[in-house]
CSV table of C-alpha atoms and ligand atoms in Angstrom, one decimal:
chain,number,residue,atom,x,y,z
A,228,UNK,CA,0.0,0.0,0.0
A,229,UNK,CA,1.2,3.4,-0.6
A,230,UNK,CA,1.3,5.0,2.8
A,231,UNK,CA,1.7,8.6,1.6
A,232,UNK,CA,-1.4,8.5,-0.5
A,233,UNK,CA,-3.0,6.6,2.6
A,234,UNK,CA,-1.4,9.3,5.0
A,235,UNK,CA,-3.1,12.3,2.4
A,236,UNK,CA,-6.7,10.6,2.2
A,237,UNK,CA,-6.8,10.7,6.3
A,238,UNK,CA,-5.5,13.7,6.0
A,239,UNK,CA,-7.7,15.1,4.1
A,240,UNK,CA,-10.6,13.1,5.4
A,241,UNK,CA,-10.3,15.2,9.1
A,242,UNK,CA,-10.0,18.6,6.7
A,243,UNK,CA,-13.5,17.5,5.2
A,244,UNK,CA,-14.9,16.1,8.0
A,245,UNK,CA,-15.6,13.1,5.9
A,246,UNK,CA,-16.4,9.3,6.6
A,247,UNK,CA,-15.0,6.6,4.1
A,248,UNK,CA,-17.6,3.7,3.5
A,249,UNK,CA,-15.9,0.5,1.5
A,250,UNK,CA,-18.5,-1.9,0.6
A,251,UNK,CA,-17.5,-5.6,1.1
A,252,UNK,CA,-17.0,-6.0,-2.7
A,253,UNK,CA,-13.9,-3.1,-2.7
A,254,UNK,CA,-10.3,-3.6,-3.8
A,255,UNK,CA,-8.3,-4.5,-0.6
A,256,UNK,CA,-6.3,-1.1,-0.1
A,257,UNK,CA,-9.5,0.5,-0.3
A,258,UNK,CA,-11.3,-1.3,2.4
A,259,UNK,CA,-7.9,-1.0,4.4
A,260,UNK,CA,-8.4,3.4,4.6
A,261,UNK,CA,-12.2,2.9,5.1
A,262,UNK,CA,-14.0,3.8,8.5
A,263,UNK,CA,-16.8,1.3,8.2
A,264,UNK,CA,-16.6,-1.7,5.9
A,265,UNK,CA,-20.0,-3.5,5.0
A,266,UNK,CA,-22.9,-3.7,2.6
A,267,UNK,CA,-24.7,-1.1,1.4
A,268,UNK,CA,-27.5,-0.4,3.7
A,269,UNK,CA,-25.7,-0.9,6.8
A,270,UNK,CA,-23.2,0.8,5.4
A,271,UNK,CA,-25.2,4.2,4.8
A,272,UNK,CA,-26.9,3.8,7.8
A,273,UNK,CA,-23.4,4.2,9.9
A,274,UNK,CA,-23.0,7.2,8.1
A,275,UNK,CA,-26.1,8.1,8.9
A,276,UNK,CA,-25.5,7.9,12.5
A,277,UNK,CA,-21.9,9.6,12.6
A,278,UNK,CA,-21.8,13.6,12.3
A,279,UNK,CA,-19.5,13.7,9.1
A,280,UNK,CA,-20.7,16.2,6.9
A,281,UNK,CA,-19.2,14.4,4.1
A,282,UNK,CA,-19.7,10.5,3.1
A,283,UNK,CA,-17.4,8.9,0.3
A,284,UNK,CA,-19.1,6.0,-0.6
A,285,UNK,CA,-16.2,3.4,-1.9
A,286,UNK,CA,-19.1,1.3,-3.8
A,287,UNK,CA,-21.6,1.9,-6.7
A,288,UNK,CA,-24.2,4.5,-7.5
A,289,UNK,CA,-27.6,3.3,-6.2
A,290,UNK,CA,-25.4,2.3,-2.7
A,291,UNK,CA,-24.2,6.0,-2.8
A,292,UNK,CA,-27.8,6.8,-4.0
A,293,UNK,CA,-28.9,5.1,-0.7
A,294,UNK,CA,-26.5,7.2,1.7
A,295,UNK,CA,-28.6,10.4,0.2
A,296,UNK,CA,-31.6,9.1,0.9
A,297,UNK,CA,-30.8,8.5,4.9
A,298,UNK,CA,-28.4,11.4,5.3
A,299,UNK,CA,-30.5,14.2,3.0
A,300,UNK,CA,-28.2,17.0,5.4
A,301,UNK,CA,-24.8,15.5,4.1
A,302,UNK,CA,-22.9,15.6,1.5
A,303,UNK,CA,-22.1,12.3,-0.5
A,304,UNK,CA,-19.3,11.8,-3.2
A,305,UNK,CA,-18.9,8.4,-5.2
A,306,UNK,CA,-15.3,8.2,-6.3
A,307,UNK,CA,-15.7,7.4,-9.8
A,308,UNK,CA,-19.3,8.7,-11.5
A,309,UNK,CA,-19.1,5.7,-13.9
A,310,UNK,CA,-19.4,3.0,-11.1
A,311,UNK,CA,-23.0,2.2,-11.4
A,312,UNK,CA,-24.6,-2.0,-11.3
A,313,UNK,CA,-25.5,-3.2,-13.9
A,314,UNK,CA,-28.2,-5.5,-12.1
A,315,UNK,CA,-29.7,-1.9,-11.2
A,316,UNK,CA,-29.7,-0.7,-13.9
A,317,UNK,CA,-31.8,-3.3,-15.3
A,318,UNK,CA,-35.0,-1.7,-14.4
A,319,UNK,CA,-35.7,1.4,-14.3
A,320,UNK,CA,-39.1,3.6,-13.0
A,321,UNK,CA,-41.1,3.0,-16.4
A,322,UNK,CA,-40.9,-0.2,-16.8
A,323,UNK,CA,-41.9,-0.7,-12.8
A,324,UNK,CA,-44.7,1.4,-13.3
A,325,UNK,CA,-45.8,-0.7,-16.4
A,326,UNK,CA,-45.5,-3.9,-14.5
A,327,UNK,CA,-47.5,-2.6,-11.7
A,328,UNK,CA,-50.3,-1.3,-13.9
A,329,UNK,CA,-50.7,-5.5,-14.8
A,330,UNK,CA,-50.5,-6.6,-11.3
A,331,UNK,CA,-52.7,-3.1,-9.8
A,332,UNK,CA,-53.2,-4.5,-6.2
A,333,UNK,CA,-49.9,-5.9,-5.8
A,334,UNK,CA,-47.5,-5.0,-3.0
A,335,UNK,CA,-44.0,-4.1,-5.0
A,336,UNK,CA,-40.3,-5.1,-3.0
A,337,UNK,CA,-37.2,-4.0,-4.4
A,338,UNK,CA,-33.4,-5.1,-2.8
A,339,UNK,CA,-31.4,-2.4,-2.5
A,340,UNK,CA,-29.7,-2.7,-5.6
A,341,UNK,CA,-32.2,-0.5,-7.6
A,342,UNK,CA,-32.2,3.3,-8.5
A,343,UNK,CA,-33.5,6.1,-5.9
A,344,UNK,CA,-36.5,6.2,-8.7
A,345,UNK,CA,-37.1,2.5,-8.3
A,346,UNK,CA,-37.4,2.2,-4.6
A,347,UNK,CA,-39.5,5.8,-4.9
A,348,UNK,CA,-41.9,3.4,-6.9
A,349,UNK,CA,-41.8,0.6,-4.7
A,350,UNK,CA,-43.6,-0.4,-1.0
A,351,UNK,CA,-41.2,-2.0,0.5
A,352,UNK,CA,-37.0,-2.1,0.2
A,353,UNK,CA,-35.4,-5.2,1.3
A,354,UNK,CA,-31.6,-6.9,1.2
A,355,UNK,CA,-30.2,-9.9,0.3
A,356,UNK,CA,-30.3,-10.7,4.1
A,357,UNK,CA,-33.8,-9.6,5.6
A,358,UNK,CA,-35.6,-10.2,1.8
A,359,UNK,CA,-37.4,-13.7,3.4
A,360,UNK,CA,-38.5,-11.9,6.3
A,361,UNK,CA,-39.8,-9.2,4.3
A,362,UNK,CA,-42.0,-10.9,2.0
A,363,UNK,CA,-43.1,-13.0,4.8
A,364,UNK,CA,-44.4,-10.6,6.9
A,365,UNK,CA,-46.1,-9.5,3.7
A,366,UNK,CA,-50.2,-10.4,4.0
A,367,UNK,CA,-50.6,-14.0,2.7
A,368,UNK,CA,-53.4,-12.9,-0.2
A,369,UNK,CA,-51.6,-9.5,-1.4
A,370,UNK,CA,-49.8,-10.8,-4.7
A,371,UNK,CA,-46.0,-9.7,-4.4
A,372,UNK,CA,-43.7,-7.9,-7.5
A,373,UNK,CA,-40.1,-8.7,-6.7
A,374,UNK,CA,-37.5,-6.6,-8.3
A,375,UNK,CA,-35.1,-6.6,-9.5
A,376,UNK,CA,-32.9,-9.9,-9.1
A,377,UNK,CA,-34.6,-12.8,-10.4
A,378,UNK,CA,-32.2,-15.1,-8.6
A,379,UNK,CA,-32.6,-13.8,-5.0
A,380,UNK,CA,-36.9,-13.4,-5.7
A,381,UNK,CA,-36.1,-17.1,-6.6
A,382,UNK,CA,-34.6,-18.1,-3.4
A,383,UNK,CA,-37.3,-16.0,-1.2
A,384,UNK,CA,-40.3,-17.6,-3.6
A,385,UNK,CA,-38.9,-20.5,-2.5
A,386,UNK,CA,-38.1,-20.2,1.1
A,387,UNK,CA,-41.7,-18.6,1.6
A,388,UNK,CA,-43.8,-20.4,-0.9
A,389,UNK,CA,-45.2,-17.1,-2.4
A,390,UNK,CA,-45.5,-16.7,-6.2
A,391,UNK,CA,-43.9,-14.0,-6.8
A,392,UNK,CA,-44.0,-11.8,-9.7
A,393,UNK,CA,-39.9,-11.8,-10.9
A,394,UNK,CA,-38.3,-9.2,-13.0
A,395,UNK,CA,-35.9,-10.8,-15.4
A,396,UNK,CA,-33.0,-9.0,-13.3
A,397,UNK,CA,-29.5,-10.6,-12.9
A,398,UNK,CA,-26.3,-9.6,-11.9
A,399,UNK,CA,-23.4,-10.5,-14.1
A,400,UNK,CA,-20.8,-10.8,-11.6
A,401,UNK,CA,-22.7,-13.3,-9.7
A,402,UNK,CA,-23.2,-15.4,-13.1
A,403,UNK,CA,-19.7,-15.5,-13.5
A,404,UNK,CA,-20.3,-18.2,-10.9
A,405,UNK,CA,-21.1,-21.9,-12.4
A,406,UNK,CA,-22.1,-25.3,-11.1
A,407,UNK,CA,-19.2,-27.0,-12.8
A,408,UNK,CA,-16.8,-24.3,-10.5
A,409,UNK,CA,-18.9,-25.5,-7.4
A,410,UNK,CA,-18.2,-28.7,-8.2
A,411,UNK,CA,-14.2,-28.7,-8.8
A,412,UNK,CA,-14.1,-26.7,-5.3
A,413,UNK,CA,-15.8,-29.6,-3.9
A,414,UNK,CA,-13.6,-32.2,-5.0
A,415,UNK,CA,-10.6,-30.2,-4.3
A,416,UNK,CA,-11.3,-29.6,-0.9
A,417,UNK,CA,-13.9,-32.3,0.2
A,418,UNK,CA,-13.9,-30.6,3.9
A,419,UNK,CA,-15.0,-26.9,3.0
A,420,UNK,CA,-18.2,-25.4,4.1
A,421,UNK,CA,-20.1,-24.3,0.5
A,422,UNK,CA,-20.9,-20.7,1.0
A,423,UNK,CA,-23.4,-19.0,-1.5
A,424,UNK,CA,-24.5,-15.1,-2.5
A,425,UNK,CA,-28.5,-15.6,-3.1
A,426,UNK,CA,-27.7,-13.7,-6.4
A,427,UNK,CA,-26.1,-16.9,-7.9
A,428,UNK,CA,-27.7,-19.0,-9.9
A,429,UNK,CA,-30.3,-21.8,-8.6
A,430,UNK,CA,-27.6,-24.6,-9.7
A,431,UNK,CA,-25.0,-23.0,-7.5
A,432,UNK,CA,-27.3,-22.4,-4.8
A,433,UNK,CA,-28.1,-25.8,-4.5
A,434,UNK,CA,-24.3,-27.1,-4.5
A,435,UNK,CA,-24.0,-24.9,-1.4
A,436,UNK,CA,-24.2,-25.5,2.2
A,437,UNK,CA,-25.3,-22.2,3.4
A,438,UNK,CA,-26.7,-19.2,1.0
A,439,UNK,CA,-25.9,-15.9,3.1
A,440,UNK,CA,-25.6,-12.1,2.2
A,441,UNK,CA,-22.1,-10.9,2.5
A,442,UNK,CA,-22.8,-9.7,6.3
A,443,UNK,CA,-24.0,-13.4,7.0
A,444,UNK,CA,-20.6,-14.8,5.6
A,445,UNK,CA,-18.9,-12.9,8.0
A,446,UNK,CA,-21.2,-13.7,11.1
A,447,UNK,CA,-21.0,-17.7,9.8
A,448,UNK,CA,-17.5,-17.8,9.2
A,449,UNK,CA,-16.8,-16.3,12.5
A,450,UNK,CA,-19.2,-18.8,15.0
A,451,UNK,CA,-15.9,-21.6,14.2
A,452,UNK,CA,-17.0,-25.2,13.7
A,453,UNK,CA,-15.0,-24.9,9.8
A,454,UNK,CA,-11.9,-23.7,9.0
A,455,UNK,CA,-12.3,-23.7,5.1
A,456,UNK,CA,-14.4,-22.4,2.9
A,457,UNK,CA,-15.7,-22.1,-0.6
A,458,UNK,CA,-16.9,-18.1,-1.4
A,459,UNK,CA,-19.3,-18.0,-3.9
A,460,UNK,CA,-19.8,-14.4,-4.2
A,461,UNK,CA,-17.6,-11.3,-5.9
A,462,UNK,CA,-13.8,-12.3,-4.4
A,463,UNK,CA,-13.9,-8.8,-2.7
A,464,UNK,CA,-15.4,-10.2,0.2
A,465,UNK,CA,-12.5,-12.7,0.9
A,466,UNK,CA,-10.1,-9.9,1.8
A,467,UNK,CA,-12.8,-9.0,4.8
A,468,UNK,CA,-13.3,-12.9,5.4
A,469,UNK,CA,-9.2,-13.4,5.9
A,470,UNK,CA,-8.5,-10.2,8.0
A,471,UNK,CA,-11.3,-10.9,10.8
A,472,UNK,CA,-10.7,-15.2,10.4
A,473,UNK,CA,-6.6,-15.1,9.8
A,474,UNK,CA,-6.7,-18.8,11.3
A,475,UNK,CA,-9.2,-20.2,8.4
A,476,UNK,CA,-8.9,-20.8,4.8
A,477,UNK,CA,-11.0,-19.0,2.1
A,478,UNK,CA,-11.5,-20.3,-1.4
A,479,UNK,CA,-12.8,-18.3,-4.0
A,480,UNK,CA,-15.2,-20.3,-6.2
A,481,UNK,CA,-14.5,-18.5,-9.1
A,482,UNK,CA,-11.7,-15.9,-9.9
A,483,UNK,CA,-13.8,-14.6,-12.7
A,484,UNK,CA,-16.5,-13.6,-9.9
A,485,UNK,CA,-14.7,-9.8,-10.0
A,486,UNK,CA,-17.3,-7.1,-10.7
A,487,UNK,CA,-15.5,-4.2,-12.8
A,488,UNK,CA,-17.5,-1.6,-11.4
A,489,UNK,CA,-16.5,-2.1,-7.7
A,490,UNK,CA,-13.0,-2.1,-9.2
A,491,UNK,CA,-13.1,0.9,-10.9
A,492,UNK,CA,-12.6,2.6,-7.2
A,493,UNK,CA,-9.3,3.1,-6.5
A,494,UNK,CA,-7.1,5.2,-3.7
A,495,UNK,CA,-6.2,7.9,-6.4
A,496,UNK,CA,-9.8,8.3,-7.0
A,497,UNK,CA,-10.5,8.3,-3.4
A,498,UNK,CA,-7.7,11.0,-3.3
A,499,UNK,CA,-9.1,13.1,-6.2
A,500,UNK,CA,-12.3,12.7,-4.8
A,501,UNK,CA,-12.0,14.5,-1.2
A,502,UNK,CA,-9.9,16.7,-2.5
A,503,UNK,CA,-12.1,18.1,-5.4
A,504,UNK,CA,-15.5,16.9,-3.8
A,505,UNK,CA,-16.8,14.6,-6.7
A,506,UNK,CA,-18.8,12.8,-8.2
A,507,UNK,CA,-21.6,14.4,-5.7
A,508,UNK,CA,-24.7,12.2,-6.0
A,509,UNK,CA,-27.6,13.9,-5.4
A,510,UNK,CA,-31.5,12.1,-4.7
A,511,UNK,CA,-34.2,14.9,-6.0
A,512,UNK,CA,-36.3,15.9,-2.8
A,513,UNK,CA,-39.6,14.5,-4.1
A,514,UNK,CA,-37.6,10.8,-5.0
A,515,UNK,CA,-35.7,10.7,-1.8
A,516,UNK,CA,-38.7,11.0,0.7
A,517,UNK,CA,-41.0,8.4,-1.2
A,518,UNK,CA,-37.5,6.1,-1.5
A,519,UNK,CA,-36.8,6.5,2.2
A,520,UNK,CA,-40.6,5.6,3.0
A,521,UNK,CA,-39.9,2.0,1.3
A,522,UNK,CA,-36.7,1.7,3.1
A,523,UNK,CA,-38.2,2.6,6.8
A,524,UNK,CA,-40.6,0.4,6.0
A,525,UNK,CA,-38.4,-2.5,6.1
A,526,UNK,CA,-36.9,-1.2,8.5
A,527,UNK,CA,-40.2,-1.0,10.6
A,528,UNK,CA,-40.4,-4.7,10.2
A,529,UNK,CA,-37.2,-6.1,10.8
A,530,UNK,CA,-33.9,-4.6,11.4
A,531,UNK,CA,-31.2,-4.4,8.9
A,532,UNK,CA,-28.9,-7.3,9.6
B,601,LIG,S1,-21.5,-7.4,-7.8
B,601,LIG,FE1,-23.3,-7.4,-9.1
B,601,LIG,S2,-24.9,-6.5,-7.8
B,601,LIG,FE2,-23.0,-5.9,-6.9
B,601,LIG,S3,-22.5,-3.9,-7.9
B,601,LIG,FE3,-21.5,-5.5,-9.1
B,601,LIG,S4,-23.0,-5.9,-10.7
B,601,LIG,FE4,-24.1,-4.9,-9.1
């Protein structure tokens, strides 16, 4: 790591009054320099809770999108303004409002990875962790739209035994992932513990032992009982795994599970960032209270975990 650079973001960071958030998916140096290192929502809502008046959001648009929404007072910078998700940006507020005009009484969820406009059309915002809970706490005869990941409204519709209305979502990183790599981990390391990202395919899902957000790795691979284990989920989140478990192994199931968007954050853009204040991402007023309505809402029901 280059300590100078390191030594001019903290710098910097008390000048601005500033709070670094890496997402689990960041390169390591970056997570290194962060103050809170998580996913997305639990992410913003540190920030949220800190008195920074600045948050740089080491992640991807709708997460930065997010920090807005909870901290409307503060001021929140994504390093590069070209790091957006592709599985966000797979729907956007016309085509939500055209699905719910065919389905008029249903109850919409969106995860968290969706625009500010998306979750300002939607009535509830779930993650990858609490999305179970949330459609089950959902009235048994309200029909349910689940956007946008088809894979993880796969995995609730199954684990609740709604039908669900699925948006043809997907996120490319996460697809990167294949039975066949599942498989080869297996055999190459029969004693590993199998664990899975709900966003990966059903195949891979059903190869694994346990099928966690990236929050839930961390808690599993932490309660002991295994000390190797097969990641199936963007490699970012083995750096994390390694420094709180240095005594146990983790496998990545797939090098090609890299998402090029997290990546495109680096500490010179970090740098550049706090000291020029960009990319400033700002939520219009009228989209940011109907987007935090669908977020408390969740929040109402369950906390984030
Ligand atoms: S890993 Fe997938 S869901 Fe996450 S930011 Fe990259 S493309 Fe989006």
């Amino acid at each position: 790591m280059d300590k100078k650079l390191v030594e001019k973001i903290k710098q910097l960071k008390r000048q601005r009054q500033a709070v670094i958030l890496a997402h689990n998916y960041q390169p390591p140096d970056v997570q290194d320099v962060a103050d809170f290192c998580g996913d997305s929502l639990g992410l913003s809502k540190n920030a949220a809770q800190t008195d920074a008046e600045v948050i740089v959001f080491c992640g991807v648009k709708f997460m930065a999108e997010t920090a807005a929404i909870l901290s409307p007072q503060k001021i929140v910078l994504l390093p590069d303004k070209f790091a957006g998700c592709p599985l966000a940006n797979m729907i956007n507020a016309e085509q939500l409002l055209a699905l719910k005009q065919q389905y008029p009484d249903a109850i919409v969820v969106c995860y968290v990875n969706s625009s500010a406009e998306v979750k300002a059309h939607s009535d509830y915002c779930c993650t990858s962790s609490n999305a179970v809970d949330v459609v089950n706490s959902l009235p048994k005869d309200k029909q349910v739209i689940f956007v946008p990941d088809q894979h993880l409204g796969q995995f609730v519709k199954e684990k609740t035994g709604r039908n669900l209305v699925l948006w043809p979502g997907y996120c490319v990183t996460h697809m990167m992932i294949t039975e066949e790599d599942i498989k080869n981990a297996k055999a190459k390391y029969p004693d590993a513990v199998v664990m899975a990202h709900p966003e990966c395919s059903e195949p891979v899902k059903k190869l694994a032992d346990y099928v966690l957000s990236t929050g839930q790795m961390l808690k599993c691979a932490a309660i002991g009982g295994a000390n190797r284990f097969i990641i199936a989920t963007e490699t970012g989140i083995i750096h994390a795994l390694k420094k709180q478990n240095p005594a146990s192994e983790f496998i990545a199931a797939s090098d090609r599970a890299v998402c090029p968007n997290m990546k495109k954050i680096t500490l010179e853009k970090l740098l550049w960032s706090l000291e020029n204040m960009q990319f400033r991402v700002v939520v219009p007023e009228q989209t940011r209270v109907k987007a935090r309505l669908a977020i408390d809402k969740m929040m109402q029901i369950l906390p984030v975990g």
